[in-house]
mmCIF file of C-alpha atoms in Angstrom:
data_model
loop_
_atom_site.group_PDB
_atom_site.id
_atom_site.type_symbol
_atom_site.label_atom_id
_atom_site.label_comp_id
_atom_site.label_asym_id
_atom_site.label_seq_id
_atom_site.Cartn_x
_atom_site.Cartn_y
_atom_site.Cartn_z
ATOM 1 C CA UNK A 1 0.000 0.000 0.000
ATOM 2 C CA UNK A 2 2.894 2.334 0.764
ATOM 3 C CA UNK A 3 4.465 1.557 -2.604
ATOM 4 C CA UNK A 4 1.219 2.339 -4.449
ATOM 5 C CA UNK A 5 0.820 5.776 -2.842
ATOM 6 C CA UNK A 6 4.526 6.624 -2.674
ATOM 7 C CA UNK A 7 4.398 9.463 -5.193
ATOM 8 C CA UNK A 8 1.396 11.066 -3.479
ATOM 9 C CA UNK A 9 3.105 10.995 -0.071
ATOM 10 C CA UNK A 10 6.302 12.505 -1.483
ATOM 11 C CA UNK A 11 4.261 15.309 -3.002
ATOM 12 C CA UNK A 12 2.620 16.074 0.350
ATOM 13 C CA UNK A 13 6.013 16.173 2.043
ATOM 14 C CA UNK A 14 7.405 18.537 -0.618
ATOM 15 C CA UNK A 15 4.428 20.884 -0.192
ATOM 16 C CA UNK A 16 4.898 20.925 3.577
ATOM 17 C CA UNK A 17 8.602 21.705 3.146
ATOM 18 C CA UNK A 18 7.831 24.692 0.899
ATOM 19 C CA UNK A 19 4.986 26.046 3.057
ATOM 20 C CA UNK A 20 6.081 29.429 4.511
ATOM 21 C CA UNK A 21 3.928 28.865 7.601
ATOM 22 C CA UNK A 22 5.974 25.739 8.378
ATOM 23 C CA UNK A 23 9.337 27.497 7.873
ATOM 24 C CA UNK A 24 9.195 30.050 10.639
ATOM 25 C CA UNK A 25 12.633 31.423 11.279
ATOM 26 C CA UNK A 26 13.851 32.752 14.569
ATOM 27 C CA UNK A 27 14.194 36.516 14.666
ATOM 28 C CA UNK A 28 17.761 37.689 14.538
ATOM 29 C CA UNK A 29 19.315 38.369 17.907
ATOM 30 C CA UNK A 30 20.043 41.978 18.521
ATOM 31 C CA UNK A 31 23.750 42.491 19.079
ATOM 32 C CA UNK A 32 24.603 44.499 22.150
ATOM 33 C CA UNK A 33 27.691 46.645 22.091
ATOM 34 C CA UNK A 34 30.695 45.054 23.758
ATOM 35 C CA UNK A 35 31.872 46.617 26.982
ATOM 36 C CA UNK A 36 35.523 47.426 27.407
ATOM 37 C CA UNK A 37 35.698 46.437 31.081
ATOM 38 C CA UNK A 38 36.269 42.731 31.732
ATOM 39 C CA UNK A 39 33.599 41.008 33.799
ATOM 40 C CA UNK A 40 34.263 40.914 37.524
ATOM 41 C CA UNK A 41 35.551 37.630 38.948
ATOM 42 C CA UNK A 42 32.653 35.537 40.203
ATOM 43 C CA UNK A 43 33.775 32.669 42.425
ATOM 44 C CA UNK A 44 30.328 31.146 42.020
ATOM 45 C CA UNK A 45 27.773 30.150 44.582
ATOM 46 C CA UNK A 46 29.324 26.760 45.385
ATOM 47 C CA UNK A 47 32.855 28.098 45.996
ATOM 48 C CA UNK A 48 31.571 30.920 48.165
ATOM 49 C CA UNK A 49 29.365 28.561 50.168
ATOM 50 C CA UNK A 50 32.276 26.142 50.701
ATOM 51 C CA UNK A 51 34.462 28.982 51.978
ATOM 52 C CA UNK A 52 31.705 30.163 54.311
ATOM 53 C CA UNK A 53 31.254 26.648 55.726
ATOM 54 C CA UNK A 54 35.035 26.385 56.255
ATOM 55 C CA UNK A 55 34.852 29.715 58.095
ATOM 56 C CA UNK A 56 32.039 28.325 60.262
ATOM 57 C CA UNK A 57 34.022 25.156 60.968
ATOM 58 C CA UNK A 58 37.116 27.063 62.079
ATOM 59 C CA UNK A 59 35.216 29.544 64.228
ATOM 60 C CA UNK A 60 32.881 26.968 65.809
ATOM 61 C CA UNK A 61 29.749 28.707 64.482
ATOM 62 C CA UNK A 62 26.299 27.538 65.556
ATOM 63 C CA UNK A 63 23.768 25.882 63.254
ATOM 64 C CA UNK A 64 21.823 29.163 63.105
ATOM 65 C CA UNK A 65 24.951 31.032 61.979
ATOM 66 C CA UNK A 66 25.499 28.438 59.255
ATOM 67 C CA UNK A 67 21.920 28.875 58.049
ATOM 68 C CA UNK A 68 22.356 32.650 58.069
ATOM 69 C CA UNK A 69 25.502 32.321 55.925
ATOM 70 C CA UNK A 70 23.701 30.058 53.472
ATOM 71 C CA UNK A 71 20.818 32.514 53.168
ATOM 72 C CA UNK A 72 23.143 35.532 52.835
ATOM 73 C CA UNK A 73 25.180 33.853 50.093
ATOM 74 C CA UNK A 74 22.035 32.880 48.202
ATOM 75 C CA UNK A 75 20.901 36.524 48.366
ATOM 76 C CA UNK A 76 24.285 37.973 47.301
ATOM 77 C CA UNK A 77 24.200 39.235 43.687
ATOM 78 C CA UNK A 78 26.828 37.685 41.396
ATOM 79 C CA UNK A 79 28.667 40.968 40.932
ATOM 80 C CA UNK A 80 29.289 41.220 44.706
ATOM 81 C CA UNK A 81 30.371 37.603 45.288
ATOM 82 C CA UNK A 82 34.028 38.351 44.557
ATOM 83 C CA UNK A 83 34.172 41.008 47.285
ATOM 84 C CA UNK A 84 32.484 38.724 49.824
ATOM 85 C CA UNK A 85 34.839 35.878 48.856
ATOM 86 C CA UNK A 86 37.915 38.079 49.375
ATOM 87 C CA UNK A 87 36.555 39.352 52.698
ATOM 88 C CA UNK A 88 35.936 35.826 53.968
ATOM 89 C CA UNK A 89 39.387 34.644 52.882
ATOM 90 C CA UNK A 90 40.965 37.555 54.778
ATOM 91 C CA UNK A 91 38.937 36.745 57.925
ATOM 92 C CA UNK A 92 39.453 32.962 57.776
ATOM 93 C CA UNK A 93 41.413 31.758 60.799
ATOM 94 C CA UNK A 94 44.336 29.445 60.085
ATOM 95 C CA UNK A 95 43.624 25.739 60.076
ATOM 96 C CA UNK A 96 44.484 23.929 63.288
ATOM 97 C CA UNK A 97 47.773 22.061 63.109
ATOM 98 C CA UNK A 98 47.511 18.449 62.094
ATOM 99 C CA UNK A 99 48.113 15.936 64.878
ATOM 100 C CA UNK A 100 51.642 14.569 64.837
ATOM 101 C CA UNK A 101 52.048 11.284 63.042
ATOM 102 C CA UNK A 102 53.381 8.359 65.034
ATOM 103 C CA UNK A 103 56.930 7.397 64.208
ATOM 104 C CA UNK A 104 57.100 4.534 61.755
ATOM 105 C CA UNK A 105 57.950 1.199 63.294
ATOM 106 C CA UNK A 106 61.508 0.078 62.783
ATOM 107 C CA UNK A 107 61.810 -2.488 60.034
ATOM 108 C CA UNK A 108 63.012 -5.876 61.217
ATOM 109 C CA UNK A 109 66.663 -6.495 60.542
ATOM 110 C CA UNK A 110 67.342 -9.040 57.837
ATOM 111 C CA UNK A 111 69.182 -12.143 58.997
ATOM 112 C CA UNK A 112 72.940 -12.039 58.616
ATOM 113 C CA UNK A 113 74.194 -13.927 55.579
ATOM 114 C CA UNK A 114 75.403 -17.429 56.324
ATOM 115 C CA UNK A 115 78.990 -18.440 55.764
ATOM 116 C CA UNK A 116 80.328 -21.894 54.937
ATOM 117 C CA UNK A 117 81.404 -22.320 58.518
ATOM 118 C CA UNK A 118 77.813 -21.695 59.707
ATOM 119 C CA UNK A 119 76.386 -24.646 57.786
ATOM 120 C CA UNK A 120 74.917 -27.450 59.837
ATOM 121 C CA UNK A 121 77.333 -30.216 60.782
ATOM 122 C CA UNK A 122 75.061 -33.080 59.593
ATOM 123 C CA UNK A 123 75.554 -31.859 56.011
ATOM 124 C CA UNK A 124 79.294 -32.005 56.444
ATOM 125 C CA UNK A 125 79.088 -35.521 57.828
ATOM 126 C CA UNK A 126 76.884 -36.658 54.912
ATOM 127 C CA UNK A 127 79.285 -35.070 52.420
ATOM 128 C CA UNK A 128 82.263 -36.791 53.989
ATOM 129 C CA UNK A 129 80.434 -40.142 53.936
ATOM 130 C CA UNK A 130 79.545 -39.760 50.238
ATOM 131 C CA UNK A 131 83.092 -38.755 49.268
ATOM 132 C CA UNK A 132 84.529 -41.742 51.182
ATOM 133 C CA UNK A 133 82.099 -44.070 49.383
ATOM 134 C CA UNK A 134 82.758 -42.432 45.998
ATOM 135 C CA UNK A 135 86.497 -42.966 46.336
ATOM 136 C CA UNK A 136 85.996 -46.752 46.548
ATOM 137 C CA UNK A 137 82.926 -47.322 44.297
ATOM 138 C CA UNK A 138 83.559 -47.604 40.511
ATOM 139 C CA UNK A 139 79.795 -47.181 39.734
ATOM 140 C CA UNK A 140 79.588 -43.856 41.579
ATOM 141 C CA UNK A 141 82.819 -42.662 39.897
ATOM 142 C CA UNK A 142 81.309 -43.489 36.497
ATOM 143 C CA UNK A 143 78.108 -41.711 37.459
ATOM 144 C CA UNK A 144 80.107 -38.545 38.078
ATOM 145 C CA UNK A 145 81.067 -38.498 34.368
ATOM 146 C CA UNK A 146 77.452 -39.014 33.303
ATOM 147 C CA UNK A 147 77.960 -42.495 31.795
ATOM 148 C CA UNK A 148 76.280 -44.643 34.451
ATOM 149 C CA UNK A 149 73.989 -44.620 37.468
ATOM 150 C CA UNK A 150 75.142 -44.600 41.084
ATOM 151 C CA UNK A 151 74.859 -47.709 43.177
ATOM 152 C CA UNK A 152 72.038 -47.881 45.732
ATOM 153 C CA UNK A 153 74.313 -46.894 48.627
ATOM 154 C CA UNK A 154 75.898 -44.067 46.635
ATOM 155 C CA UNK A 155 72.455 -42.801 45.518
ATOM 156 C CA UNK A 156 71.264 -42.719 49.129
ATOM 157 C CA UNK A 157 74.408 -40.912 50.338
ATOM 158 C CA UNK A 158 74.272 -38.417 47.409
ATOM 159 C CA UNK A 159 70.664 -37.647 48.127
ATOM 160 C CA UNK A 160 71.424 -37.126 51.839
#
């Protein structure tokens, strides 16, 4: 059905696009002359409110004083916010000193490196036993060159 009436629908759309009542244009915006003075700094409502609440925190202000500051800042015109911001910054008491940090705990000392003389004596005894066996066993001597396996006694002593 859409294919049958395609040309008729396109014609209606073209008429609507050319209808002057449908093509209302926005009136041109009147250009105002530029002023030479730069706009005054406006710290904004949020920055001014944050500074006022910091002032209340440092002076120990009551809840009523905080509400009064909030209302006064909301009522302050944007062109006067910069002056109020500067005044509050000048009146702001210094922040209380931070509590001292505890001294960091001393790191544990690493163990002293071991020397050959510090090795356990059982290792030395096992080494001596293997070397004594190796000196008399042809299978263990051959195993040292990689051509054979150690005997059962030599394998046990080597493992120990």
